[in-house]
PDB file of C-alpha atoms in Angstrom:
ATOM      1  CA  MET F   1     -18.400 -28.019  16.490  1.00  0.00           C
ATOM      2  CA  SER F   2     -15.995 -30.310  14.689  1.00  0.00           C
ATOM      3  CA  PRO F   3     -13.073 -28.955  12.648  1.00  0.00           C
ATOM      4  CA  ALA F   4     -14.824 -30.007   9.458  1.00  0.00           C
ATOM      5  CA  ASP F   5     -17.966 -27.964  10.174  1.00  0.00           C
ATOM      6  CA  PRO F   6     -18.220 -24.704   8.245  1.00  0.00           C
ATOM      7  CA  ILE F   7     -18.453 -21.413  10.061  1.00  0.00           C
ATOM      8  CA  PRO F   8     -21.969 -20.000   9.539  1.00  0.00           C
ATOM      9  CA  SER F   9     -22.087 -16.758   7.594  1.00  0.00           C
ATOM     10  CA  ASP F  10     -23.313 -14.758  10.593  1.00  0.00           C
ATOM     11  CA  GLY F  11     -20.288 -15.734  12.736  1.00  0.00           C
ATOM     12  CA  ALA F  12     -21.127 -18.317  15.405  1.00  0.00           C
ATOM     13  CA  THR F  13     -19.713 -18.064  18.928  1.00  0.00           C
ATOM     14  CA  ALA F  14     -17.608 -20.563  20.788  1.00  0.00           C
ATOM     15  CA  SER F  15     -16.124 -20.926  24.247  1.00  0.00           C
ATOM     16  CA  SER F  16     -12.887 -19.122  24.990  1.00  0.00           C
ATOM     17  CA  ALA F  17     -11.259 -22.375  25.982  1.00  0.00           C
ATOM     18  CA  ALA F  18     -12.005 -24.010  22.674  1.00  0.00           C
ATOM     19  CA  ASP F  19     -10.818 -20.956  20.803  1.00  0.00           C
ATOM     20  CA  GLY F  20      -7.566 -20.730  22.699  1.00  0.00           C
ATOM     21  CA  THR F  21      -6.828 -24.431  22.249  1.00  0.00           C
ATOM     22  CA  ALA F  22      -7.461 -24.282  18.528  1.00  0.00           C
ATOM     23  CA  ALA F  23      -5.289 -21.237  17.977  1.00  0.00           C
ATOM     24  CA  SER F  24      -2.506 -22.745  20.056  1.00  0.00           C
ATOM     25  CA  SER F  25      -2.594 -25.980  18.096  1.00  0.00           C
ATOM     26  CA  ALA F  26      -2.334 -23.951  14.897  1.00  0.00           C
ATOM     27  CA  GLY F  27       0.996 -22.660  16.146  1.00  0.00           C
ATOM     28  CA  VAL F  28       0.221 -18.987  15.463  1.00  0.00           C
ATOM     29  CA  PRO F  29       0.264 -17.052  18.754  1.00  0.00           C
ATOM     30  CA  SER F  30      -0.334 -13.776  16.953  1.00  0.00           C
ATOM     31  CA  SER F  31      -3.732 -14.912  15.680  1.00  0.00           C
ATOM     32  CA  ASP F  32      -4.661 -16.148  19.153  1.00  0.00           C
ATOM     33  CA  ALA F  33      -3.794 -12.725  20.528  1.00  0.00           C
ATOM     34  CA  LEU F  34      -5.898 -11.119  17.828  1.00  0.00           C
ATOM     35  CA  ALA F  35      -8.844 -13.309  18.738  1.00  0.00           C
ATOM     36  CA  THR F  36      -8.449 -12.252  22.378  1.00  0.00           C
ATOM     37  CA  GLU F  37      -8.726  -8.627  21.341  1.00  0.00           C
ATOM     38  CA  PHE F  38     -11.851  -9.491  19.360  1.00  0.00           C
ATOM     39  CA  ARG F  39     -13.472 -10.868  22.498  1.00  0.00           C
ATOM     40  CA  ARG F  40     -12.658  -7.679  24.367  1.00  0.00           C
ATOM     41  CA  GLY F  41     -14.737  -5.823  21.813  1.00  0.00           C
ATOM     42  CA  SER F  42     -12.383  -2.865  21.496  1.00  0.00           C
ATOM     43  CA  GLY F  43     -11.967  -1.669  17.934  1.00  0.00           C
ATOM     44  CA  LEU F  44      -8.750   0.219  18.702  1.00  0.00           C
ATOM     45  CA  ALA F  45      -7.242  -2.727  20.567  1.00  0.00           C
ATOM     46  CA  LEU F  46      -8.222  -4.978  17.695  1.00  0.00           C
ATOM     47  CA  LEU F  47      -6.608  -2.679  15.140  1.00  0.00           C
ATOM     48  CA  GLY F  48      -3.517  -2.308  17.305  1.00  0.00           C
ATOM     49  CA  SER F  49      -3.143  -6.064  17.528  1.00  0.00           C
ATOM     50  CA  GLU F  50      -3.482  -6.422  13.755  1.00  0.00           C
ATOM     51  CA  VAL F  51      -0.870  -3.712  13.158  1.00  0.00           C
ATOM     52  CA  VAL F  52       1.577  -5.368  15.559  1.00  0.00           C
ATOM     53  CA  VAL F  53       1.069  -8.737  13.870  1.00  0.00           C
ATOM     54  CA  LEU F  54       1.498  -7.223  10.404  1.00  0.00           C
ATOM     55  CA  PHE F  55       4.671  -5.242  11.066  1.00  0.00           C
ATOM     56  CA  ARG F  56       6.348  -7.990  13.094  1.00  0.00           C
ATOM     57  CA  ARG F  57       6.189 -10.410  10.188  1.00  0.00           C
ATOM     58  CA  VAL F  58       9.511 -11.117   8.537  1.00  0.00           C
ATOM     59  CA  ARG F  59       7.866 -10.750   5.132  1.00  0.00           C
ATOM     60  CA  THR F  60       6.621  -7.225   5.931  1.00  0.00           C
ATOM     61  CA  ILE F  61      10.030  -6.182   7.220  1.00  0.00           C
ATOM     62  CA  ALA F  62      11.620  -7.606   4.067  1.00  0.00           C
ATOM     63  CA  LEU F  63       9.189  -5.682   1.838  1.00  0.00           C
ATOM     64  CA  LEU F  64       9.942  -2.416   3.632  1.00  0.00           C
ATOM     65  CA  ALA F  65      13.674  -3.112   3.407  1.00  0.00           C
ATOM     66  CA  ALA F  66      13.310  -3.673  -0.346  1.00  0.00           C
ATOM     67  CA  LEU F  67      11.530  -0.338  -0.679  1.00  0.00           C
ATOM     68  CA  ALA F  68      14.291   1.357   1.321  1.00  0.00           C
ATOM     69  CA  LEU F  69      16.879  -0.041  -1.088  1.00  0.00           C
ATOM     70  CA  ILE F  70      15.320   1.798  -4.048  1.00  0.00           C
ATOM     71  CA  PRO F  71      16.434   5.332  -3.055  1.00  0.00           C
ATOM     72  CA  ILE F  72      19.722   4.022  -1.653  1.00  0.00           C
ATOM     73  CA  LEU F  73      20.670   2.232  -4.868  1.00  0.00           C
ATOM     74  CA  LEU F  74      19.489   5.203  -6.916  1.00  0.00           C
ATOM     75  CA  ALA F  75      21.592   7.654  -4.923  1.00  0.00           C
ATOM     76  CA  VAL F  76      24.659   5.415  -4.972  1.00  0.00           C
ATOM     77  CA  ALA F  77      24.331   4.820  -8.732  1.00  0.00           C
ATOM     78  CA  VAL F  78      24.171   8.546  -9.441  1.00  0.00           C
ATOM     79  CA  ARG F  79      27.061   9.230  -7.057  1.00  0.00           C
ATOM     80  CA  VAL F  80      29.268   6.597  -8.704  1.00  0.00           C
ATOM     81  CA  THR F  81      28.516   7.796 -12.233  1.00  0.00           C
ATOM     82  CA  THR F  82      28.995  11.488 -11.425  1.00  0.00           C
ATOM     83  CA  ASP F  83      32.290  12.965 -12.593  1.00  0.00           C
ATOM     84  CA  ASP F  84      34.448  15.426 -10.673  1.00  0.00           C
ATOM     85  CA  ALA F  85      32.751  18.400 -12.316  1.00  0.00           C
ATOM     86  CA  GLY F  86      29.413  17.285 -10.836  1.00  0.00           C
ATOM     87  CA  SER F  87      27.983  16.169 -14.147  1.00  0.00           C
ATOM     88  CA  GLY F  88      25.942  12.992 -14.165  1.00  0.00           C
ATOM     89  CA  GLY F  89      26.647  10.137 -16.528  1.00  0.00           C
ATOM     90  CA  ARG F  90      24.199   8.449 -18.810  1.00  0.00           C
ATOM     91  CA  GLY F  91      20.544   8.421 -17.922  1.00  0.00           C
ATOM     92  CA  PRO F  92      17.456  10.645 -17.910  1.00  0.00           C
ATOM     93  CA  ALA F  93      18.039  14.361 -17.479  1.00  0.00           C
ATOM     94  CA  PHE F  94      16.217  14.500 -14.115  1.00  0.00           C
ATOM     95  CA  LEU F  95      18.887  12.283 -12.551  1.00  0.00           C
ATOM     96  CA  GLY F  96      21.293  15.184 -13.017  1.00  0.00           C
ATOM     97  CA  ASP F  97      19.185  17.255 -10.626  1.00  0.00           C
ATOM     98  CA  ILE F  98      20.168  14.874  -7.831  1.00  0.00           C
ATOM     99  CA  THR F  99      23.804  15.902  -8.142  1.00  0.00           C
ATOM    100  CA  GLN F 100      22.811  19.527  -7.556  1.00  0.00           C
ATOM    101  CA  ASN F 101      20.494  18.822  -4.628  1.00  0.00           C
ATOM    102  CA  GLY F 102      20.298  15.509  -2.770  1.00  0.00           C
ATOM    103  CA  LEU F 103      16.681  16.149  -1.758  1.00  0.00           C
ATOM    104  CA  PHE F 104      15.637  15.193  -5.277  1.00  0.00           C
ATOM    105  CA  VAL F 105      16.482  11.573  -4.443  1.00  0.00           C
ATOM    106  CA  SER F 106      13.133  11.256  -2.625  1.00  0.00           C
ATOM    107  CA  LEU F 107      11.166  12.591  -5.576  1.00  0.00           C
ATOM    108  CA  THR F 108      13.034  10.440  -8.093  1.00  0.00           C
ATOM    109  CA  ALA F 109      12.736   7.302  -5.950  1.00  0.00           C
ATOM    110  CA  LEU F 110       9.009   7.879  -5.540  1.00  0.00           C
ATOM    111  CA  THR F 111       8.637   8.251  -9.305  1.00  0.00           C
ATOM    112  CA  VAL F 112      10.539   5.003  -9.844  1.00  0.00           C
ATOM    113  CA  ALA F 113       8.718   3.063  -7.119  1.00  0.00           C
ATOM    114  CA  ILE F 114       5.085   3.827  -7.818  1.00  0.00           C
ATOM    115  CA  PRO F 115       4.652   2.081 -11.186  1.00  0.00           C
ATOM    116  CA  LEU F 116       5.945  -1.318  -9.984  1.00  0.00           C
ATOM    117  CA  PHE F 117       7.599  -1.661  -6.589  1.00  0.00           C
ATOM    118  CA  LEU F 118       4.975  -0.036  -4.385  1.00  0.00           C
ATOM    119  CA  PRO F 119       2.051  -1.845  -6.117  1.00  0.00           C
ATOM    120  CA  LEU F 120       3.971  -5.112  -5.801  1.00  0.00           C
ATOM    121  CA  THR F 121       4.458  -4.760  -2.046  1.00  0.00           C
ATOM    122  CA  VAL F 122       0.901  -3.525  -1.509  1.00  0.00           C
ATOM    123  CA  GLY F 123      -0.417  -6.442  -3.574  1.00  0.00           C
ATOM    124  CA  VAL F 124       1.454  -8.886  -1.346  1.00  0.00           C
ATOM    125  CA  VAL F 125       0.084  -7.373   1.869  1.00  0.00           C
ATOM    126  CA  ALA F 126      -3.501  -6.829   0.650  1.00  0.00           C
ATOM    127  CA  GLY F 127      -3.697 -10.233  -1.025  1.00  0.00           C
ATOM    128  CA  ASP F 128      -2.680 -11.895   2.228  1.00  0.00           C
ATOM    129  CA  THR F 129      -5.269 -10.188   4.456  1.00  0.00           C
ATOM    130  CA  ILE F 130      -7.955 -12.902   4.478  1.00  0.00           C
ATOM    131  CA  ALA F 131      -6.396 -15.651   2.376  1.00  0.00           C
ATOM    132  CA  GLY F 132      -3.340 -15.708   4.625  1.00  0.00           C
ATOM    133  CA  GLU F 133      -5.443 -16.454   7.693  1.00  0.00           C
ATOM    134  CA  ALA F 134      -7.333 -19.132   5.764  1.00  0.00           C
ATOM    135  CA  SER F 135      -4.133 -20.804   4.591  1.00  0.00           C
ATOM    136  CA  LEU F 136      -2.780 -20.903   8.154  1.00  0.00           C
ATOM    137  CA  GLY F 137      -6.039 -22.376   9.431  1.00  0.00           C
ATOM    138  CA  THR F 138      -6.611 -19.444  11.806  1.00  0.00           C
ATOM    139  CA  LEU F 139      -9.447 -17.661  10.011  1.00  0.00           C
ATOM    140  CA  ARG F 140     -12.010 -20.122  11.366  1.00  0.00           C
ATOM    141  CA  TYR F 141     -10.989 -19.418  14.948  1.00  0.00           C
ATOM    142  CA  LEU F 142     -11.093 -15.667  14.471  1.00  0.00           C
ATOM    143  CA  LEU F 143     -14.653 -15.915  13.212  1.00  0.00           C
ATOM    144  CA  VAL F 144     -16.023 -17.952  16.112  1.00  0.00           C
ATOM    145  CA  THR F 145     -15.481 -14.951  18.384  1.00  0.00           C
ATOM    146  CA  PRO F 146     -18.578 -12.747  18.818  1.00  0.00           C
ATOM    147  CA  VAL F 147     -17.644  -9.724  16.754  1.00  0.00           C
ATOM    148  CA  GLY F 148     -18.869 -10.449  13.252  1.00  0.00           C
ATOM    149  CA  ARG F 149     -17.094 -10.525   9.934  1.00  0.00           C
ATOM    150  CA  VAL F 150     -17.544  -6.859   9.062  1.00  0.00           C
ATOM    151  CA  ARG F 151     -15.193  -5.691  11.800  1.00  0.00           C
ATOM    152  CA  LEU F 152     -12.577  -8.257  10.822  1.00  0.00           C
ATOM    153  CA  LEU F 153     -12.724  -7.106   7.209  1.00  0.00           C
ATOM    154  CA  LEU F 154     -12.436  -3.430   8.191  1.00  0.00           C
ATOM    155  CA  VAL F 155      -9.459  -4.081  10.446  1.00  0.00           C
ATOM    156  CA  LYS F 156      -7.680  -6.106   7.765  1.00  0.00           C
ATOM    157  CA  TYR F 157      -8.195  -3.311   5.254  1.00  0.00           C
ATOM    158  CA  ALA F 158      -7.018  -0.684   7.739  1.00  0.00           C
ATOM    159  CA  GLY F 159      -3.826  -2.671   8.239  1.00  0.00           C
ATOM    160  CA  ALA F 160      -3.220  -2.820   4.479  1.00  0.00           C
ATOM    161  CA  ALA F 161      -3.904   0.921   4.175  1.00  0.00           C
ATOM    162  CA  LEU F 162      -1.416   1.660   6.955  1.00  0.00           C
ATOM    163  CA  PHE F 163       1.186  -0.371   5.100  1.00  0.00           C
ATOM    164  CA  CYS F 164       0.616   1.860   2.050  1.00  0.00           C
ATOM    165  CA  LEU F 165       1.480   4.904   4.159  1.00  0.00           C
ATOM    166  CA  VAL F 166       4.481   3.323   5.875  1.00  0.00           C
ATOM    167  CA  GLY F 167       5.880   1.945   2.614  1.00  0.00           C
ATOM    168  CA  THR F 168       5.599   5.335   0.924  1.00  0.00           C
ATOM    169  CA  LEU F 169       7.208   7.144   3.868  1.00  0.00           C
ATOM    170  CA  VAL F 170      10.087   4.664   3.830  1.00  0.00           C
ATOM    171  CA  VAL F 171      10.864   5.601   0.216  1.00  0.00           C
ATOM    172  CA  VAL F 172      10.609   9.333   0.931  1.00  0.00           C
ATOM    173  CA  VAL F 173      12.518   9.438   4.231  1.00  0.00           C
ATOM    174  CA  VAL F 174      15.291   7.042   3.205  1.00  0.00           C
ATOM    175  CA  GLY F 175      15.624   8.971  -0.049  1.00  0.00           C
ATOM    176  CA  ALA F 176      16.112  12.237   1.820  1.00  0.00           C
ATOM    177  CA  ILE F 177      18.691  10.675   4.130  1.00  0.00           C
ATOM    178  CA  ALA F 178      20.621   9.016   1.288  1.00  0.00           C
ATOM    179  CA  GLY F 179      20.526  12.202  -0.778  1.00  0.00           C
ATOM    180  CA  ALA F 180      21.766  14.349   2.093  1.00  0.00           C
ATOM    181  CA  ALA F 181      24.571  11.881   2.801  1.00  0.00           C
ATOM    182  CA  LEU F 182      25.898  11.751  -0.771  1.00  0.00           C
ATOM    183  CA  PHE F 183      25.043  15.128  -2.323  1.00  0.00           C
ATOM    184  CA  PRO F 184      24.808  18.789  -1.352  1.00  0.00           C
ATOM    185  CA  VAL F 185      21.481  19.953   0.066  1.00  0.00           C
ATOM    186  CA  GLY F 186      19.942  23.382  -0.299  1.00  0.00           C
ATOM    187  CA  PRO F 187      16.877  25.356  -1.426  1.00  0.00           C
ATOM    188  CA  VAL F 188      14.739  23.497  -3.958  1.00  0.00           C
ATOM    189  CA  THR F 189      13.612  24.852  -7.318  1.00  0.00           C
ATOM    190  CA  LEU F 190      10.002  23.876  -8.043  1.00  0.00           C
ATOM    191  CA  LEU F 191       8.632  22.765 -11.397  1.00  0.00           C
ATOM    192  CA  SER F 192       7.061  26.204 -11.770  1.00  0.00           C
ATOM    193  CA  GLY F 193      10.445  27.911 -11.336  1.00  0.00           C
ATOM    194  CA  GLN F 194      10.150  29.308  -7.788  1.00  0.00           C
ATOM    195  CA  THR F 195      12.664  28.392  -5.088  1.00  0.00           C
ATOM    196  CA  ILE F 196      11.571  27.216  -1.645  1.00  0.00           C
ATOM    197  CA  GLY F 197      13.408  26.398   1.582  1.00  0.00           C
ATOM    198  CA  LEU F 198      14.030  23.030   3.152  1.00  0.00           C
ATOM    199  CA  GLY F 199      11.090  23.264   5.550  1.00  0.00           C
ATOM    200  CA  ASP F 200       8.601  24.060   2.808  1.00  0.00           C
ATOM    201  CA  TYR F 201       9.986  21.266   0.640  1.00  0.00           C
ATOM    202  CA  ALA F 202       9.737  18.780   3.523  1.00  0.00           C
ATOM    203  CA  GLY F 203       6.055  19.660   3.879  1.00  0.00           C
ATOM    204  CA  ARG F 204       5.493  19.132   0.172  1.00  0.00           C
ATOM    205  CA  MET F 205       7.247  15.764   0.321  1.00  0.00           C
ATOM    206  CA  LEU F 206       4.883  14.696   3.077  1.00  0.00           C
ATOM    207  CA  LEU F 207       1.967  15.796   0.896  1.00  0.00           C
ATOM    208  CA  MET F 208       3.390  13.719  -1.964  1.00  0.00           C
ATOM    209  CA  ALA F 209       3.653  10.714   0.357  1.00  0.00           C
ATOM    210  CA  LEU F 210       0.012  11.237   1.322  1.00  0.00           C
ATOM    211  CA  TYR F 211      -0.947  11.519  -2.364  1.00  0.00           C
ATOM    212  CA  VAL F 212       0.775   8.229  -3.205  1.00  0.00           C
ATOM    213  CA  THR F 213      -0.810   6.560  -0.175  1.00  0.00           C
ATOM    214  CA  VAL F 214      -4.271   7.618  -1.354  1.00  0.00           C
ATOM    215  CA  SER F 215      -3.381   6.377  -4.841  1.00  0.00           C
ATOM    216  CA  LEU F 216      -2.743   2.882  -3.464  1.00  0.00           C
ATOM    217  CA  LEU F 217      -5.942   2.578  -1.417  1.00  0.00           C
ATOM    218  CA  GLY F 218      -7.991   1.448  -4.414  1.00  0.00           C
ATOM    219  CA  LEU F 219      -5.458  -1.290  -5.154  1.00  0.00           C
ATOM    220  CA  SER F 220      -5.621  -2.343  -1.497  1.00  0.00           C
ATOM    221  CA  ALA F 221      -9.398  -2.731  -1.777  1.00  0.00           C
ATOM    222  CA  ILE F 222      -8.965  -4.850  -4.903  1.00  0.00           C
ATOM    223  CA  GLY F 223      -6.437  -7.015  -3.063  1.00  0.00           C
ATOM    224  CA  LEU F 224      -8.809  -7.402  -0.111  1.00  0.00           C
ATOM    225  CA  PHE F 225     -11.575  -8.595  -2.422  1.00  0.00           C
ATOM    226  CA  ALA F 226      -9.234 -11.026  -4.188  1.00  0.00           C
ATOM    227  CA  SER F 227      -8.172 -12.327  -0.781  1.00  0.00           C
ATOM    228  CA  THR F 228     -11.769 -13.256   0.089  1.00  0.00           C
ATOM    229  CA  LEU F 229     -12.052 -15.384  -3.052  1.00  0.00           C
ATOM    230  CA  THR F 230      -9.377 -17.929  -2.197  1.00  0.00           C
ATOM    231  CA  SER F 231      -7.494 -19.608   0.610  1.00  0.00           C
ATOM    232  CA  VAL F 232      -4.253 -19.459  -1.398  1.00  0.00           C
ATOM    233  CA  PRO F 233      -2.536 -16.133  -0.621  1.00  0.00           C
ATOM    234  CA  VAL F 234      -0.175 -16.330  -3.590  1.00  0.00           C
ATOM    235  CA  GLY F 235      -3.141 -16.415  -5.960  1.00  0.00           C
ATOM    236  CA  ALA F 236      -4.694 -13.288  -4.448  1.00  0.00           C
ATOM    237  CA  MET F 237      -1.327 -11.499  -4.441  1.00  0.00           C
ATOM    238  CA  ALA F 238      -0.629 -12.390  -8.067  1.00  0.00           C
ATOM    239  CA  ALA F 239      -4.106 -11.325  -9.212  1.00  0.00           C
ATOM    240  CA  THR F 240      -3.748  -7.950  -7.498  1.00  0.00           C
ATOM    241  CA  ILE F 241      -0.287  -7.251  -8.915  1.00  0.00           C
ATOM    242  CA  VAL F 242      -1.229  -8.388 -12.434  1.00  0.00           C
ATOM    243  CA  LEU F 243      -4.334  -6.205 -12.402  1.00  0.00           C
ATOM    244  CA  SER F 244      -2.204  -3.212 -11.420  1.00  0.00           C
ATOM    245  CA  THR F 245       0.155  -3.871 -14.326  1.00  0.00           C
ATOM    246  CA  VAL F 246      -2.683  -4.349 -16.810  1.00  0.00           C
ATOM    247  CA  ALA F 247      -4.333  -1.100 -15.711  1.00  0.00           C
ATOM    248  CA  GLN F 248      -1.109   0.821 -16.320  1.00  0.00           C
ATOM    249  CA  ILE F 249      -0.691  -0.757 -19.759  1.00  0.00           C
ATOM    250  CA  VAL F 250      -4.264   0.147 -20.701  1.00  0.00           C
ATOM    251  CA  ASP F 251      -3.683   3.675 -19.409  1.00  0.00           C
ATOM    252  CA  ALA F 252      -0.697   4.018 -21.754  1.00  0.00           C
ATOM    253  CA  LEU F 253      -2.590   2.972 -24.895  1.00  0.00           C
ATOM    254  CA  PRO F 254      -3.955   5.994 -26.805  1.00  0.00           C
ATOM    255  CA  GLN F 255      -6.605   3.802 -28.432  1.00  0.00           C
ATOM    256  CA  LEU F 256      -8.157   3.263 -25.002  1.00  0.00           C
ATOM    257  CA  ASP F 257      -8.045   6.855 -23.776  1.00  0.00           C
ATOM    258  CA  PHE F 258     -11.767   6.787 -23.002  1.00  0.00           C
ATOM    259  CA  LEU F 259     -11.024   4.349 -20.161  1.00  0.00           C
ATOM    260  CA  ASP F 260      -8.371   6.515 -18.521  1.00  0.00           C
ATOM    261  CA  PRO F 261     -10.617   8.405 -16.073  1.00  0.00           C
ATOM    262  CA  TRP F 262     -11.893   5.075 -14.721  1.00  0.00           C
ATOM    263  CA  LEU F 263      -8.528   3.389 -14.182  1.00  0.00           C
ATOM    264  CA  PHE F 264      -7.295   3.421 -10.584  1.00  0.00           C
ATOM    265  CA  THR F 265      -3.727   3.935 -11.867  1.00  0.00           C
ATOM    266  CA  HIS F 266      -4.534   6.997 -13.974  1.00  0.00           C
ATOM    267  CA  TYR F 267      -3.542   9.664 -11.418  1.00  0.00           C
ATOM    268  CA  TRP F 268      -0.645   7.807  -9.806  1.00  0.00           C
ATOM    269  CA  LEU F 269       1.999  10.210 -11.111  1.00  0.00           C
ATOM    270  CA  GLY F 270      -0.062  13.336 -10.499  1.00  0.00           C
ATOM    271  CA  PHE F 271       1.852  14.161  -7.304  1.00  0.00           C
ATOM    272  CA  ALA F 272       4.198  16.329  -9.400  1.00  0.00           C
ATOM    273  CA  ASP F 273       1.531  19.056  -9.200  1.00  0.00           C
ATOM    274  CA  LEU F 274       2.445  19.436  -5.540  1.00  0.00           C
ATOM    275  CA  LEU F 275       5.802  20.857  -6.667  1.00  0.00           C
ATOM    276  CA  ARG F 276       4.248  23.945  -8.218  1.00  0.00           C
ATOM    277  CA  ASP F 277       3.526  27.337  -6.735  1.00  0.00           C
ATOM    278  CA  PRO F 278       0.684  27.728  -6.160  1.00  0.00           C
ATOM    279  CA  ILE F 279      -0.061  24.042  -5.597  1.00  0.00           C
ATOM    280  CA  SER F 280      -2.520  22.540  -8.070  1.00  0.00           C
ATOM    281  CA  TRP F 281      -5.016  20.422  -6.107  1.00  0.00           C
ATOM    282  CA  SER F 282      -7.130  19.194  -9.029  1.00  0.00           C
ATOM    283  CA  ASN F 283      -5.305  15.880  -9.477  1.00  0.00           C
ATOM    284  CA  PHE F 284      -5.314  15.306  -5.724  1.00  0.00           C
ATOM    285  CA  ALA F 285      -9.094  15.727  -5.561  1.00  0.00           C
ATOM    286  CA  ASP F 286      -9.773  13.658  -8.690  1.00  0.00           C
ATOM    287  CA  ASN F 287      -7.473  10.905  -7.471  1.00  0.00           C
ATOM    288  CA  ALA F 288      -9.088  10.792  -4.026  1.00  0.00           C
ATOM    289  CA  LEU F 289     -12.566  10.607  -5.572  1.00  0.00           C
ATOM    290  CA  LEU F 290     -11.521   7.813  -7.938  1.00  0.00           C
ATOM    291  CA  GLN F 291      -9.885   5.772  -5.180  1.00  0.00           C
ATOM    292  CA  ALA F 292     -12.948   6.258  -2.966  1.00  0.00           C
ATOM    293  CA  GLY F 293     -15.058   4.771  -5.754  1.00  0.00           C
ATOM    294  CA  TYR F 294     -12.821   1.709  -5.981  1.00  0.00           C
ATOM    295  CA  ILE F 295     -12.856   1.325  -2.206  1.00  0.00           C
ATOM    296  CA  ALA F 296     -16.663   1.474  -2.190  1.00  0.00           C
ATOM    297  CA  VAL F 297     -17.125  -0.996  -5.066  1.00  0.00           C
ATOM    298  CA  PHE F 298     -14.508  -3.576  -4.131  1.00  0.00           C
ATOM    299  CA  GLY F 299     -15.144  -3.111  -0.421  1.00  0.00           C
ATOM    300  CA  ALA F 300     -18.803  -3.962  -1.022  1.00  0.00           C
ATOM    301  CA  LEU F 301     -17.819  -6.964  -3.144  1.00  0.00           C
ATOM    302  CA  ALA F 302     -15.434  -8.178  -0.449  1.00  0.00           C
ATOM    303  CA  LEU F 303     -18.085  -7.683   2.214  1.00  0.00           C
ATOM    304  CA  GLY F 304     -20.703  -9.525   0.200  1.00  0.00           C
ATOM    305  CA  ARG F 305     -18.371 -12.407  -0.510  1.00  0.00           C
ATOM    306  CA  PHE F 306     -16.929 -12.692   2.983  1.00  0.00           C
ATOM    307  CA  THR F 307     -20.209 -12.455   4.892  1.00  0.00           C
ATOM    308  CA  THR F 308     -21.921 -15.168   2.850  1.00  0.00           C
ATOM    309  CA  LYS F 309     -19.185 -17.765   2.422  1.00  0.00           C
ATOM    310  CA  ASP F 310     -18.626 -20.821   4.596  1.00  0.00           C
ATOM    311  CA  VAL F 311     -15.167 -20.841   6.141  1.00  0.00           C
ATOM    312  CA  LEU F 312     -13.665 -24.306   6.445  1.00  0.00           C
ATOM    313  CA  SER F 313     -10.131 -23.443   7.492  1.00  0.00           C
TER     314      SER F 313
END
């Protein structure tokens, strides 16, 4: 098989020697290692290899570092603008809550991050899943191993979904650390007026991180589909991020309220219900159902596109 020949849609096989030589010449050892795991036929080993490759990339580390800066900068800004009496300076009223209890840094940072920063980082990772391999010239050599395209697609999506969880936890955990370092910490007053201890609040913060992670799974599926349409990762990333922004704009227009229940961004800020007593689970359930629908639709589109296209790179 010459380098110019397309990969058949059903995933042809090739000798291990040819595969290893091609991956080595591409200069991407990580993809060669991934192909080795494909040949072993272990789904867990394959996923583990993909996760290692993803989180060792300088770009991924940089994205997580950028997310970590959000709560740090927020906490420092509030600390600097707080006077000796503990009163915050200019800004929204909820920023003043941080001065009374540093644990609110996590909640505030999550509220700030989810409209733009988290979708941006998720769009970069999801848009790169397939298109990134194609642009490096390694996708062709992954597909000549006898595992099929479905497993590759599932593993790539699982990696993007894991990034959603890790990115959200970075915002929450770093926010808690920064808040505890700069402000007093104590029992937390919920939105419904009750006061809970630190342990209970930590559990609710983990639930909020899970809620936000679920909220981003639909966007990840959209990014995966966009990534199967092109061999230019930047195009897939940009399309995913722009679509996220457009959906939020549409959600904010009262003239288009009839579209709100169908927009994958509609429930993104619903995690505030987890700070009530008793917890209101309605938004959590509605959000999970909506994201599952987007995963099913765009996952099927990605599968249909990826399993029928000829791969030339």
